[in-house]
mmCIF file with all atom_site columns, C-alpha atoms and ligand atoms in Angstrom:
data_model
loop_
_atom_site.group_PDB
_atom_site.id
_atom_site.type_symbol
_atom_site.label_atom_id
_atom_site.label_alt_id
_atom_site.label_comp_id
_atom_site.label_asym_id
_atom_site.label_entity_id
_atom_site.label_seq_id
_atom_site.pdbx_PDB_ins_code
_atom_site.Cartn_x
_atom_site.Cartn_y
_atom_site.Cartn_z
_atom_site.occupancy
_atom_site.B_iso_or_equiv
_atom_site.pdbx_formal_charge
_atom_site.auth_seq_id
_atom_site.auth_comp_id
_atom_site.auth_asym_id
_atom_site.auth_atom_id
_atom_site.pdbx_PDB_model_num
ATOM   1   C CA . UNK X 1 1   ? 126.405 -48.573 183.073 1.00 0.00 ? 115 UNK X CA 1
ATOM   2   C CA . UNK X 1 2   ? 128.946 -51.478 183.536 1.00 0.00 ? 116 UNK X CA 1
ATOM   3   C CA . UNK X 1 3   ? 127.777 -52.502 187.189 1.00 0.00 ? 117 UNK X CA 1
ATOM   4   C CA . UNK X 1 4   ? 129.147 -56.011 186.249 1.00 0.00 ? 118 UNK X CA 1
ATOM   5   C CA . UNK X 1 5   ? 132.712 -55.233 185.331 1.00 0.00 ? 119 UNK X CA 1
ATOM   6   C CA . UNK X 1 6   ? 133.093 -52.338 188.350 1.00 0.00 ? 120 UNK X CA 1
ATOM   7   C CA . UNK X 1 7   ? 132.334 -55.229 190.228 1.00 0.00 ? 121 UNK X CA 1
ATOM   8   C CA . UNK X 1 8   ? 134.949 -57.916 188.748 1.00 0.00 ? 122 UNK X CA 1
ATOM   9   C CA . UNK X 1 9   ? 138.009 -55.297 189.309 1.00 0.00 ? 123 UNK X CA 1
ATOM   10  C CA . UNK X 1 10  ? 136.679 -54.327 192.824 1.00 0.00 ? 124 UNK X CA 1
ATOM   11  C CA . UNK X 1 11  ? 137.138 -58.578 193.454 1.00 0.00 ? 125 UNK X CA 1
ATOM   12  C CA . UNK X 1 12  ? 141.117 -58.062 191.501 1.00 0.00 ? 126 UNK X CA 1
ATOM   13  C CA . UNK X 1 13  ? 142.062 -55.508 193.789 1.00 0.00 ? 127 UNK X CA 1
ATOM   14  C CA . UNK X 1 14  ? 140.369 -57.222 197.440 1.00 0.00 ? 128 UNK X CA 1
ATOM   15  C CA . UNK X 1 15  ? 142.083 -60.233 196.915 1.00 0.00 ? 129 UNK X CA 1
ATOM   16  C CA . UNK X 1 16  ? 145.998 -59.262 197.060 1.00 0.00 ? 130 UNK X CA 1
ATOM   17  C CA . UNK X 1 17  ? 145.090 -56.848 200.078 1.00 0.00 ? 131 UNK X CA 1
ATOM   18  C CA . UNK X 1 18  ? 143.451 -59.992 201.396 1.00 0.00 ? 132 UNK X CA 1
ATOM   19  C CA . UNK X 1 19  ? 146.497 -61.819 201.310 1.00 0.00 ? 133 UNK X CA 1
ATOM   20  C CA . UNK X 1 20  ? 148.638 -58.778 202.175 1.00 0.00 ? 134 UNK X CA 1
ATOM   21  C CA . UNK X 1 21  ? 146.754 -58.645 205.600 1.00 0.00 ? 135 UNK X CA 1
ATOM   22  C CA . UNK X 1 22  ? 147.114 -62.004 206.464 1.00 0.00 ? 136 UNK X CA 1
ATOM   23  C CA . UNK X 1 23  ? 150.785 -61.961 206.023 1.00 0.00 ? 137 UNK X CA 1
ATOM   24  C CA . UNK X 1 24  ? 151.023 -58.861 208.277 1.00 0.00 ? 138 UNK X CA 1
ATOM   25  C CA . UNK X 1 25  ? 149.058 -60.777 210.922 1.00 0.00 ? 139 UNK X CA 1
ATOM   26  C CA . UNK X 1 26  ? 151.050 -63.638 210.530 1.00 0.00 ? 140 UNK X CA 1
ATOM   27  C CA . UNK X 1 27  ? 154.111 -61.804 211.055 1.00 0.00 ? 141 UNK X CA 1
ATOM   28  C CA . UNK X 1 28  ? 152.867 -59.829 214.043 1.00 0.00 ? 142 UNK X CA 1
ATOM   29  C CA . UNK X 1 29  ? 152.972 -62.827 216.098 1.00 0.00 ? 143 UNK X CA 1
ATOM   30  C CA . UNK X 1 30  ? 156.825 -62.839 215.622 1.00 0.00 ? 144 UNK X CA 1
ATOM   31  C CA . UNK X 1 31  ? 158.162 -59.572 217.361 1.00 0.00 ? 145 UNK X CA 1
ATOM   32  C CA . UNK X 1 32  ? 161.309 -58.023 215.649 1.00 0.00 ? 146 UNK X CA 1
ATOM   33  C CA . UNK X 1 33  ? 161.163 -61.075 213.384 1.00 0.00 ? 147 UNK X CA 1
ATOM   34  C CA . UNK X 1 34  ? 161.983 -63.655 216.327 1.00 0.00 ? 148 UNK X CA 1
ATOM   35  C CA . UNK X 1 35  ? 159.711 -66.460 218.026 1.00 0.00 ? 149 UNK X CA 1
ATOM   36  C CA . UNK X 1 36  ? 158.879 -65.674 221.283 1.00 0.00 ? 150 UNK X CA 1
ATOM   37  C CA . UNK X 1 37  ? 158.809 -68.233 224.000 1.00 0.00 ? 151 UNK X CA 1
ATOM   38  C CA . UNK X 1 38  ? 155.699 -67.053 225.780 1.00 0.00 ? 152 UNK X CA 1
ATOM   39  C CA . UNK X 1 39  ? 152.425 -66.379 224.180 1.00 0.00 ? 153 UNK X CA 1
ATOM   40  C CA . UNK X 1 40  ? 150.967 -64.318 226.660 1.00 0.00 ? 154 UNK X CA 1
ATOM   41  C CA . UNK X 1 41  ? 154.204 -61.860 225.605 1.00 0.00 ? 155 UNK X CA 1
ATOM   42  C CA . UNK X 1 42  ? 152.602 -60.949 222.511 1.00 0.00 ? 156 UNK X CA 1
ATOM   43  C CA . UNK X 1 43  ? 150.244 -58.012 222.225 1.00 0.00 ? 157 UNK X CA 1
ATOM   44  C CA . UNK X 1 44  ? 146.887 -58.569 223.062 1.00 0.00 ? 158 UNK X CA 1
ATOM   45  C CA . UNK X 1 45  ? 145.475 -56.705 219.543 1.00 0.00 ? 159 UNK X CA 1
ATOM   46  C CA . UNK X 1 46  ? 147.756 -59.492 217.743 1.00 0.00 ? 160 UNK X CA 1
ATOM   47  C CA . UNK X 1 47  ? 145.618 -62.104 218.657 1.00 0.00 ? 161 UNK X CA 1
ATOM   48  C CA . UNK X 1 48  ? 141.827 -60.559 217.792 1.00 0.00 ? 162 UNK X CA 1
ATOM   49  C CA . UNK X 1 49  ? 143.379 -61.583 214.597 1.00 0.00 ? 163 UNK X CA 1
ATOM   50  C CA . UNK X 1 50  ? 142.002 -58.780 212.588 1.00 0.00 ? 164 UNK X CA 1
ATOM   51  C CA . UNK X 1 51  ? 143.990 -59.531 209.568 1.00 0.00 ? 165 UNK X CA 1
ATOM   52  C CA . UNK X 1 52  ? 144.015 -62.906 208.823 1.00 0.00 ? 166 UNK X CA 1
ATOM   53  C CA . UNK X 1 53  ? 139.953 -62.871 209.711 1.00 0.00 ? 167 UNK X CA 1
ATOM   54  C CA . UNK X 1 54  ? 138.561 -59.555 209.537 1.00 0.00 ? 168 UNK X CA 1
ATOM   55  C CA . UNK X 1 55  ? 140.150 -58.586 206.208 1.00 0.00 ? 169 UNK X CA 1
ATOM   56  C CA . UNK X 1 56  ? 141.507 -61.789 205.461 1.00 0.00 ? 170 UNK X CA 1
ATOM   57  C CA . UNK X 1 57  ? 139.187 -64.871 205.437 1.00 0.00 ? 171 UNK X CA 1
ATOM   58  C CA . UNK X 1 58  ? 135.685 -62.896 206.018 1.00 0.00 ? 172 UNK X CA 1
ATOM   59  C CA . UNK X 1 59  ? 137.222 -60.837 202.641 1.00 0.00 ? 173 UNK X CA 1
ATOM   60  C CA . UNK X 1 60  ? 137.490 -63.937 200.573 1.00 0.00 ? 174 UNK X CA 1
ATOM   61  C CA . UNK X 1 61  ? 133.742 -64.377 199.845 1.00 0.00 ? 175 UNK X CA 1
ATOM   62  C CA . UNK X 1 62  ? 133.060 -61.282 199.042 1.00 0.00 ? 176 UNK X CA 1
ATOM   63  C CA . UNK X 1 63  ? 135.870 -61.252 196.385 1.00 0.00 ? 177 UNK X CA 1
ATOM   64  C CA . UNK X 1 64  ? 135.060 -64.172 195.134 1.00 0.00 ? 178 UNK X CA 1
ATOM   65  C CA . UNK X 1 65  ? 131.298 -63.140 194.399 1.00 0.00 ? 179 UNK X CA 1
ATOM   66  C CA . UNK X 1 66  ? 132.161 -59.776 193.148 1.00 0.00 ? 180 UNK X CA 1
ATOM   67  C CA . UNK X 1 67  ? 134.827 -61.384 190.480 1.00 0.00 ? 181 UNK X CA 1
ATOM   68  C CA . UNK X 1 68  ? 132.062 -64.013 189.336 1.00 0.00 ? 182 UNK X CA 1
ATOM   69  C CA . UNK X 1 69  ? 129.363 -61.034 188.573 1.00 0.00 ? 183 UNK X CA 1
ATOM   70  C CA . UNK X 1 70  ? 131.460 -60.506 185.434 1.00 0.00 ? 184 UNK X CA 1
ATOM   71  C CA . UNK X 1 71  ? 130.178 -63.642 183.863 1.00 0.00 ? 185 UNK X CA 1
ATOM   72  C CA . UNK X 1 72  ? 127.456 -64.636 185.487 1.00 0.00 ? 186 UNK X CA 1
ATOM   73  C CA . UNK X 1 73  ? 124.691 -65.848 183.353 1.00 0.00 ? 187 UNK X CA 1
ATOM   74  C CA . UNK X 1 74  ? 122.018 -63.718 183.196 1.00 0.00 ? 188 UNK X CA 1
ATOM   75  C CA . UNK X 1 75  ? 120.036 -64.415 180.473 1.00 0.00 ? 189 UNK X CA 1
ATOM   76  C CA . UNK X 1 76  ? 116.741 -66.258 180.570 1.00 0.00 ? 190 UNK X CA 1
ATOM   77  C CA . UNK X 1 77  ? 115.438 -65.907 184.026 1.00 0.00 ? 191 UNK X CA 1
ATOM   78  C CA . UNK X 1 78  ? 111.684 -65.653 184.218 1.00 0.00 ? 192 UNK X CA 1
ATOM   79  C CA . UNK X 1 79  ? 112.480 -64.268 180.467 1.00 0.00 ? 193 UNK X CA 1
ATOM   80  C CA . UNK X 1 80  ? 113.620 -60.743 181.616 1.00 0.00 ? 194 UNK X CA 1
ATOM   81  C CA . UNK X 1 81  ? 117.115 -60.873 180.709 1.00 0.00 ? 195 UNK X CA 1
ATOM   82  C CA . UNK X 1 82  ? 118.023 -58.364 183.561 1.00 0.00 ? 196 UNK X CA 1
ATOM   83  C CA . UNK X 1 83  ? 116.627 -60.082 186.299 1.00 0.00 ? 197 UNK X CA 1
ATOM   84  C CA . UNK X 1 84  ? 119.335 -62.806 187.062 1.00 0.00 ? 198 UNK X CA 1
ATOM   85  C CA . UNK X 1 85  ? 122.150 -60.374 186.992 1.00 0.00 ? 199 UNK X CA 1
ATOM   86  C CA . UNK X 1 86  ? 119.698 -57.866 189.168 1.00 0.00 ? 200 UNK X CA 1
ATOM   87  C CA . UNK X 1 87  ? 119.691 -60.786 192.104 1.00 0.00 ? 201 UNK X CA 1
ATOM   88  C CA . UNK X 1 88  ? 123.324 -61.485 191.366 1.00 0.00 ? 202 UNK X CA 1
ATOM   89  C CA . UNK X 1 89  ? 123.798 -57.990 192.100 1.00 0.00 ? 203 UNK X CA 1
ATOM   90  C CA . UNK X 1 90  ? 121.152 -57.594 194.892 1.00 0.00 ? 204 UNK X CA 1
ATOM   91  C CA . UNK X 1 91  ? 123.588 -60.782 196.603 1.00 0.00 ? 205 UNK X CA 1
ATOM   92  C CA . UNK X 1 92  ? 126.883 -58.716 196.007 1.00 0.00 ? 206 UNK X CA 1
ATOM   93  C CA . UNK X 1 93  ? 125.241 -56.240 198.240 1.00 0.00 ? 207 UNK X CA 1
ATOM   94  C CA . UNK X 1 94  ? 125.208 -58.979 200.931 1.00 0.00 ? 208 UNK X CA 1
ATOM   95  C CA . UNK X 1 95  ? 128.424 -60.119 200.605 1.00 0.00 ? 209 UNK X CA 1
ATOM   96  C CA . UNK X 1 96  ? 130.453 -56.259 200.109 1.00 0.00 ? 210 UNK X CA 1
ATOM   97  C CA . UNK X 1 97  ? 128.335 -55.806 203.640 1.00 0.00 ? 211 UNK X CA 1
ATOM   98  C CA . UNK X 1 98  ? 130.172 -59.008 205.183 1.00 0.00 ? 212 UNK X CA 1
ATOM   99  C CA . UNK X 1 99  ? 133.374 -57.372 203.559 1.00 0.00 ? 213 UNK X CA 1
ATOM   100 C CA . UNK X 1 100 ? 132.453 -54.186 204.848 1.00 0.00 ? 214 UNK X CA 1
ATOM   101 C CA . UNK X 1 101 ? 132.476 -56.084 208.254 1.00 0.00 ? 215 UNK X CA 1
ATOM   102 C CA . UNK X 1 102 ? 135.949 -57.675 208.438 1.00 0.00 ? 216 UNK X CA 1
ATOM   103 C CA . UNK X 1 103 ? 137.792 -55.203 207.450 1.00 0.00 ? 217 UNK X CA 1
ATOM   104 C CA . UNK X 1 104 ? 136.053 -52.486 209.789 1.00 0.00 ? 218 UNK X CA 1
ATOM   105 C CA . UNK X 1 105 ? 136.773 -55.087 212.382 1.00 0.00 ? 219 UNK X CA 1
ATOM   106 C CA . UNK X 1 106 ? 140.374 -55.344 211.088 1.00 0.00 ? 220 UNK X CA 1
ATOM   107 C CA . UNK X 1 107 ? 140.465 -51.349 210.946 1.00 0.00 ? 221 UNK X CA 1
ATOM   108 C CA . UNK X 1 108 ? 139.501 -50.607 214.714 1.00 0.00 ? 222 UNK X CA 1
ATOM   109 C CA . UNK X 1 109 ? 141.698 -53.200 215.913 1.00 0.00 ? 223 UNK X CA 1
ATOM   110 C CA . UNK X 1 110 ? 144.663 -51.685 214.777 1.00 0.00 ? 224 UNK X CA 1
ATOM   111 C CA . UNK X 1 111 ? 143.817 -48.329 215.292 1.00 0.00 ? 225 UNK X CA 1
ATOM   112 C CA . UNK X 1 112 ? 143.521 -49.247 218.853 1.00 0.00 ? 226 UNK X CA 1
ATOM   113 C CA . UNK X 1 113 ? 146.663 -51.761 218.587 1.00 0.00 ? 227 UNK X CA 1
ATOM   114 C CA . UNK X 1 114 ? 148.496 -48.278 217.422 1.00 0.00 ? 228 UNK X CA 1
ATOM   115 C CA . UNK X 1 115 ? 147.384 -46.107 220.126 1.00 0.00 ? 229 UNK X CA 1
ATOM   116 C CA . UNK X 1 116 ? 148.280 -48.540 222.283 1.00 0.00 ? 230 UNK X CA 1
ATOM   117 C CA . UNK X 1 117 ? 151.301 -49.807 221.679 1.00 0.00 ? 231 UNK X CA 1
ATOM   118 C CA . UNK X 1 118 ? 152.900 -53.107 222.091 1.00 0.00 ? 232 UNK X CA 1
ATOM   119 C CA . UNK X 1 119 ? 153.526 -55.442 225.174 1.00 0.00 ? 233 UNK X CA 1
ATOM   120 C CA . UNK X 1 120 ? 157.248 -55.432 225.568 1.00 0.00 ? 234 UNK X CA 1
ATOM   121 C CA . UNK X 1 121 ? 160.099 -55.852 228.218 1.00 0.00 ? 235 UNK X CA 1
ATOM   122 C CA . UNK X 1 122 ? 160.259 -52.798 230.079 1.00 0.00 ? 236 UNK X CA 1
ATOM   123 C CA . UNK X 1 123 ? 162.861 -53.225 233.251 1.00 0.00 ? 237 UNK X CA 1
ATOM   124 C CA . UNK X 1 124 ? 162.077 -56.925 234.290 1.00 0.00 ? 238 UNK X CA 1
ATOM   125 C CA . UNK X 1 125 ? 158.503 -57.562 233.527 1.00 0.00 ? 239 UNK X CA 1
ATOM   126 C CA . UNK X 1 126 ? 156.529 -57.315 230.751 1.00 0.00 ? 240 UNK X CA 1
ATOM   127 C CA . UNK X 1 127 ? 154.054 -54.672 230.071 1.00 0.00 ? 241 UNK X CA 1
ATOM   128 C CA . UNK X 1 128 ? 152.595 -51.986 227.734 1.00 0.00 ? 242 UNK X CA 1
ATOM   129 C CA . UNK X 1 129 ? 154.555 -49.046 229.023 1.00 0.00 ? 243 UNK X CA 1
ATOM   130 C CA . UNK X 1 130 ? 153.233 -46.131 226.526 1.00 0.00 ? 244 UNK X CA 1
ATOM   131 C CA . UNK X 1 131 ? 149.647 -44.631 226.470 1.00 0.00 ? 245 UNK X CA 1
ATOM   132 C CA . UNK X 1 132 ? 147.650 -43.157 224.417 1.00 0.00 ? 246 UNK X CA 1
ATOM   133 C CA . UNK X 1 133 ? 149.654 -43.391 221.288 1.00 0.00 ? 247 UNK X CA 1
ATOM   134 C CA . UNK X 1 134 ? 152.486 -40.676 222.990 1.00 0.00 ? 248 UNK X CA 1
ATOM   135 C CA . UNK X 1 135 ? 155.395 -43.107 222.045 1.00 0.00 ? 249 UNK X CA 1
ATOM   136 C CA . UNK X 1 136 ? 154.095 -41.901 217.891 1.00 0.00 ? 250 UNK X CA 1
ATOM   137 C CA . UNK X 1 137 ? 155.714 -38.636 218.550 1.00 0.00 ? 251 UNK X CA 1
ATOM   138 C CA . UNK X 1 138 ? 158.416 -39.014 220.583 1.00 0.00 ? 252 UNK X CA 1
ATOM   139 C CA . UNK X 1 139 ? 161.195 -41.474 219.916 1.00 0.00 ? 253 UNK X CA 1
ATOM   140 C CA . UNK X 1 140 ? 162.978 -41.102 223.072 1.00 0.00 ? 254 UNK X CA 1
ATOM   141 C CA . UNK X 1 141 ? 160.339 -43.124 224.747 1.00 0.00 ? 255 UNK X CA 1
ATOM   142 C CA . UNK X 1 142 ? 160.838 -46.096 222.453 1.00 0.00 ? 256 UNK X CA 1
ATOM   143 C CA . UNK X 1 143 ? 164.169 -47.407 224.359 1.00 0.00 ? 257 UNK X CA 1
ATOM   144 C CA . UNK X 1 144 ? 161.334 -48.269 227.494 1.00 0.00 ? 258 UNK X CA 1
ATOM   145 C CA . UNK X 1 145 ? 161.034 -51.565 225.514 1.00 0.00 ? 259 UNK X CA 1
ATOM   146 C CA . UNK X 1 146 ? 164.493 -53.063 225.659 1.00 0.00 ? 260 UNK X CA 1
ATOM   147 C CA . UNK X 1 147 ? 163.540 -56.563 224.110 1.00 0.00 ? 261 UNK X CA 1
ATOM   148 C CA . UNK X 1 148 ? 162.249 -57.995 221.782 1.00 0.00 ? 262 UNK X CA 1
ATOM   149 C CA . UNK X 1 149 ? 164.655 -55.877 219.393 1.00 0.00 ? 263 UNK X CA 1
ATOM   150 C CA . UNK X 1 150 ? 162.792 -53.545 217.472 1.00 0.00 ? 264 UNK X CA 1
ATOM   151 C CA . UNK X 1 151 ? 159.319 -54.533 219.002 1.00 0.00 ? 265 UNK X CA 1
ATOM   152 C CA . UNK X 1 152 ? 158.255 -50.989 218.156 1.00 0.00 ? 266 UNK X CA 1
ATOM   153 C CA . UNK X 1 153 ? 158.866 -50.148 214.757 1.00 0.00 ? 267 UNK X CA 1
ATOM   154 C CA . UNK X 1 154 ? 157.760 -53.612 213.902 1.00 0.00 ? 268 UNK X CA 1
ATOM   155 C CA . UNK X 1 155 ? 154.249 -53.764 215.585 1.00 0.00 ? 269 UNK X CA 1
ATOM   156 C CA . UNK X 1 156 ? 153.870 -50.116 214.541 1.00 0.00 ? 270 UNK X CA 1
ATOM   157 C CA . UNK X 1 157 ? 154.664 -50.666 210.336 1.00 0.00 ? 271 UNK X CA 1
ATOM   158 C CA . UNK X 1 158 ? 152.606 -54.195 210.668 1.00 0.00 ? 272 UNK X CA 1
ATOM   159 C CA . UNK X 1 159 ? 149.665 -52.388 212.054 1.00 0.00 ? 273 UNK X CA 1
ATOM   160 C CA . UNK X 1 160 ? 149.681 -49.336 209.808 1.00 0.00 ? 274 UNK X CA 1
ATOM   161 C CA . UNK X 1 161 ? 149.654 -51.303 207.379 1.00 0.00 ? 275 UNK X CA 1
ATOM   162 C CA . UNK X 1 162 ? 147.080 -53.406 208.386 1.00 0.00 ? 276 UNK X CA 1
ATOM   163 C CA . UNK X 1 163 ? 145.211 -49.887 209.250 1.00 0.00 ? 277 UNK X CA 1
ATOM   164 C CA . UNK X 1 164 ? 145.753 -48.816 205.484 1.00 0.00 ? 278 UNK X CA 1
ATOM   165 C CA . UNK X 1 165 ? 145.024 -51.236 203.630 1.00 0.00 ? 279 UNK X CA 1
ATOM   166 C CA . UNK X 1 166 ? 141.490 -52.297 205.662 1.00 0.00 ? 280 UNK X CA 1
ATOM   167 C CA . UNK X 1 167 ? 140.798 -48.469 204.977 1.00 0.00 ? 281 UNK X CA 1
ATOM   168 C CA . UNK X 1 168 ? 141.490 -49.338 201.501 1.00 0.00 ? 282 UNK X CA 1
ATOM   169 C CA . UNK X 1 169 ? 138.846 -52.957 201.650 1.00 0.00 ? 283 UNK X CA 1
ATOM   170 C CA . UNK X 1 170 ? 136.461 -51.056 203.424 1.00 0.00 ? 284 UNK X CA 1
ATOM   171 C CA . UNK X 1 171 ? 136.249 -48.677 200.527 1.00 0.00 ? 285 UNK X CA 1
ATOM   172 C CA . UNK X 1 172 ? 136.184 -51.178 198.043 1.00 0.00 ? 286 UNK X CA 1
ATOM   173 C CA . UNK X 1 173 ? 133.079 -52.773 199.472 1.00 0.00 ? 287 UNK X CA 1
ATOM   174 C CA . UNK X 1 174 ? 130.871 -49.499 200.766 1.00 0.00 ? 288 UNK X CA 1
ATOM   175 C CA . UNK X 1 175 ? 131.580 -48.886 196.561 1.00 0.00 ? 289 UNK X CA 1
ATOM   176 C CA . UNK X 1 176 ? 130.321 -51.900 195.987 1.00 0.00 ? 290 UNK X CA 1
ATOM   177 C CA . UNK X 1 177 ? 127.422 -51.715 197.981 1.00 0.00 ? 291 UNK X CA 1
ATOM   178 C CA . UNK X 1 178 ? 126.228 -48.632 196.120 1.00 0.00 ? 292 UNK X CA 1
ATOM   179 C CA . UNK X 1 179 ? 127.217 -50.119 192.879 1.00 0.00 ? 293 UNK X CA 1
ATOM   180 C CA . UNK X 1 180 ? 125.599 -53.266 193.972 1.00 0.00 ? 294 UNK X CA 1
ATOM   181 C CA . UNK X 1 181 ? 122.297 -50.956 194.678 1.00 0.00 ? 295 UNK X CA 1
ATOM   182 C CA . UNK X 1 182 ? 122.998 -49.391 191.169 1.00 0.00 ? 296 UNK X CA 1
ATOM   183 C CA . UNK X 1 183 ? 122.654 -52.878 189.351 1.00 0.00 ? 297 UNK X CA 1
ATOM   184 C CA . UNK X 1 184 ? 119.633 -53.763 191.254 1.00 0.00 ? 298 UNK X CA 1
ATOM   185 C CA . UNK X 1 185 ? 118.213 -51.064 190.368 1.00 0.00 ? 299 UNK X CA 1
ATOM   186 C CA . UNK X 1 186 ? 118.731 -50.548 186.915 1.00 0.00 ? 300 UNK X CA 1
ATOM   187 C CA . UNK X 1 187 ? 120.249 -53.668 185.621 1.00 0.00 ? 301 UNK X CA 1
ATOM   188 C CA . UNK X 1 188 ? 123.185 -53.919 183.841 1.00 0.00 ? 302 UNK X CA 1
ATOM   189 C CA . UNK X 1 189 ? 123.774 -53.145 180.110 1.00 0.00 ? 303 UNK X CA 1
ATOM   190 C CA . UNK X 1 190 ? 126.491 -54.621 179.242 1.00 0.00 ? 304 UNK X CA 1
ATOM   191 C CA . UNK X 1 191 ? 124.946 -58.238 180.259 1.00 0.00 ? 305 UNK X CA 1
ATOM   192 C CA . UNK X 1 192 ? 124.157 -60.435 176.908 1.00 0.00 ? 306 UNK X CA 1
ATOM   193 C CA . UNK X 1 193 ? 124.938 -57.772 175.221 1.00 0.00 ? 307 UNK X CA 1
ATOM   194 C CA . UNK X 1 194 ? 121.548 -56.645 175.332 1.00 0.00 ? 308 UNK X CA 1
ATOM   195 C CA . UNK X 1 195 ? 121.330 -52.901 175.568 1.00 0.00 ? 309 UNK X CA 1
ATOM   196 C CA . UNK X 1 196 ? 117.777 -52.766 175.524 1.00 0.00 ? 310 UNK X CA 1
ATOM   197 C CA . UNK X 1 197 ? 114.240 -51.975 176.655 1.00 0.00 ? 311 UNK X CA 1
ATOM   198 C CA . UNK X 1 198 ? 114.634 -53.154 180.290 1.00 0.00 ? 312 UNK X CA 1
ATOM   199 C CA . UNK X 1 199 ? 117.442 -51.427 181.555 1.00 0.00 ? 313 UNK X CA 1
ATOM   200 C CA . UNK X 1 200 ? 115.507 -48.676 183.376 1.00 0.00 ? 314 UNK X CA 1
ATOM   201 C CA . UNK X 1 201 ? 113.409 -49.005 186.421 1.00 0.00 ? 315 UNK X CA 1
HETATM 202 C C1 . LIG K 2 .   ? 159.844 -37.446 225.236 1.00 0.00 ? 165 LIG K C1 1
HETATM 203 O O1 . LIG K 2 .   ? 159.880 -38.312 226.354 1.00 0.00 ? 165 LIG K O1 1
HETATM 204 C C2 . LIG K 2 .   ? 160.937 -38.037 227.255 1.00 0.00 ? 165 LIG K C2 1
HETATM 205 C C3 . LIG K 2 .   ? 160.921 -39.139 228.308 1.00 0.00 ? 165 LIG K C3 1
HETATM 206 O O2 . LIG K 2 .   ? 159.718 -39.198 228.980 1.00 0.00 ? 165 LIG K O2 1
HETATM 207 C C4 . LIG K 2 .   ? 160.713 -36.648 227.848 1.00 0.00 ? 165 LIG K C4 1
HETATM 208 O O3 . LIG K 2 .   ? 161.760 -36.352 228.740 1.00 0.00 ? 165 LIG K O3 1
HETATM 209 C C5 . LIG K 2 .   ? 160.690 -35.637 226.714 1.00 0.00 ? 165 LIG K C5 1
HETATM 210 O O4 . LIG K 2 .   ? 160.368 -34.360 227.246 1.00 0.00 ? 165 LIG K O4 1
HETATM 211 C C6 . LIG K 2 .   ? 159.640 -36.030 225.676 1.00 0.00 ? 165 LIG K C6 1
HETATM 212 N N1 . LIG K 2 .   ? 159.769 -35.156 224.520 1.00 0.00 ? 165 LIG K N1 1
HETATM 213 C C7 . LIG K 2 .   ? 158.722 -34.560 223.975 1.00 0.00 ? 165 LIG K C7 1
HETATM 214 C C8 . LIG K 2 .   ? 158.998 -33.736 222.763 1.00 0.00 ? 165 LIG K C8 1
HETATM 215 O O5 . LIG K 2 .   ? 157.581 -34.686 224.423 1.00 0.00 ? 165 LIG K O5 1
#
């Protein structure tokens, strides 16, 4: 069982969508790719920041931890050579939980962003003129926002993707919580090298 190195590539693969997220937040606050004058203008689900905190900053840690398991030394506690990586393991449980957090956080805000829809001109005052996601199947309804330009495709790409990929984190984490569970359990093999007597419960 290589609980260790499941672990390190689990950290690889949180880290870009970390980033990823953050950018999509980021860009969110700029409608159609323009500043907007008035804050309050901006969708409300933009600014629960569930990409640059839920699955961006709350994600780090848990990366971070899971990419150190690789090589963390495990040999010589309380002379079982297991039973460092088992608590560095039993902690990556912890920290894919956090994980597991953010980007469910990150998740249900833009699912509900999406359904939704975003705050946009519509006649001479601002407001959220579709419900209950019926501006997703019918494109004649998207010309109620007449500015900012291309308001809706924008929020709705951002926030799919922001949808996908905290699908993707929260994955990564609920694995590593059962792999994390896994190397409590039974240790990990591969540590030292040491293949040996201890490795069961
Ligand atoms: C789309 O919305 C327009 C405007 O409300 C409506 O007239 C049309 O029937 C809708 N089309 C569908 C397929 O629901």
């Amino acid at each position: 069982m290589c609980t260790g190195g499941c672990a390190k590539c689990l950290g690889i693969t949180l880290i870009p969508l970390a980033v990823l997220c953050t950018l999509a937040n980021i860009l969110l606050f700029f409608p159609g790719g323009k500043v907007i004058n008035n804050n309050e203008n901006i969708t409300e689900e933009v600014w629960y920041f569930g990409g640059i905190l839920g699955s961006g900053v709350l994600m780090i840690f848990p990366a971070l931890v899971f990419l150190g398991l690789k090589n963390n030394d495990c040999c010589g506690c309380c002379g079982n050579e297991s039973c460092g990586k088992r608590f560095a393991m039993f902690t990556s449980i912890i920290f894919a939980a956090v994980g597991l957090v953010g980007a469910g956080y990150c998740f249900i805000v833009s699912a509900v962003a999406i359904n939704k829809g975003p705050k946009c001109e519509n006649g001479n005052q601002w407001s959220y003129p579709f419900e209950n996601g019926n501006y997703l199947g019918n494109h004649s309804l998207w010309s109620q926002c007449t500015s900012p330009e291309n308001i809706v495709p924008w929020n709705l790409t951002l926030f799919s993707l922001l949808l996908i990929m905290s699908g993707i984190q929260a994955v990564l984490c609920a694995i590593q919580v059962v792999n994390g569970l896994l190397g409590t359990i039974c240790g990990d093999c591969t540590c030292c090298g040491c293949c040996g007597d201890n490795g069961a419960v």
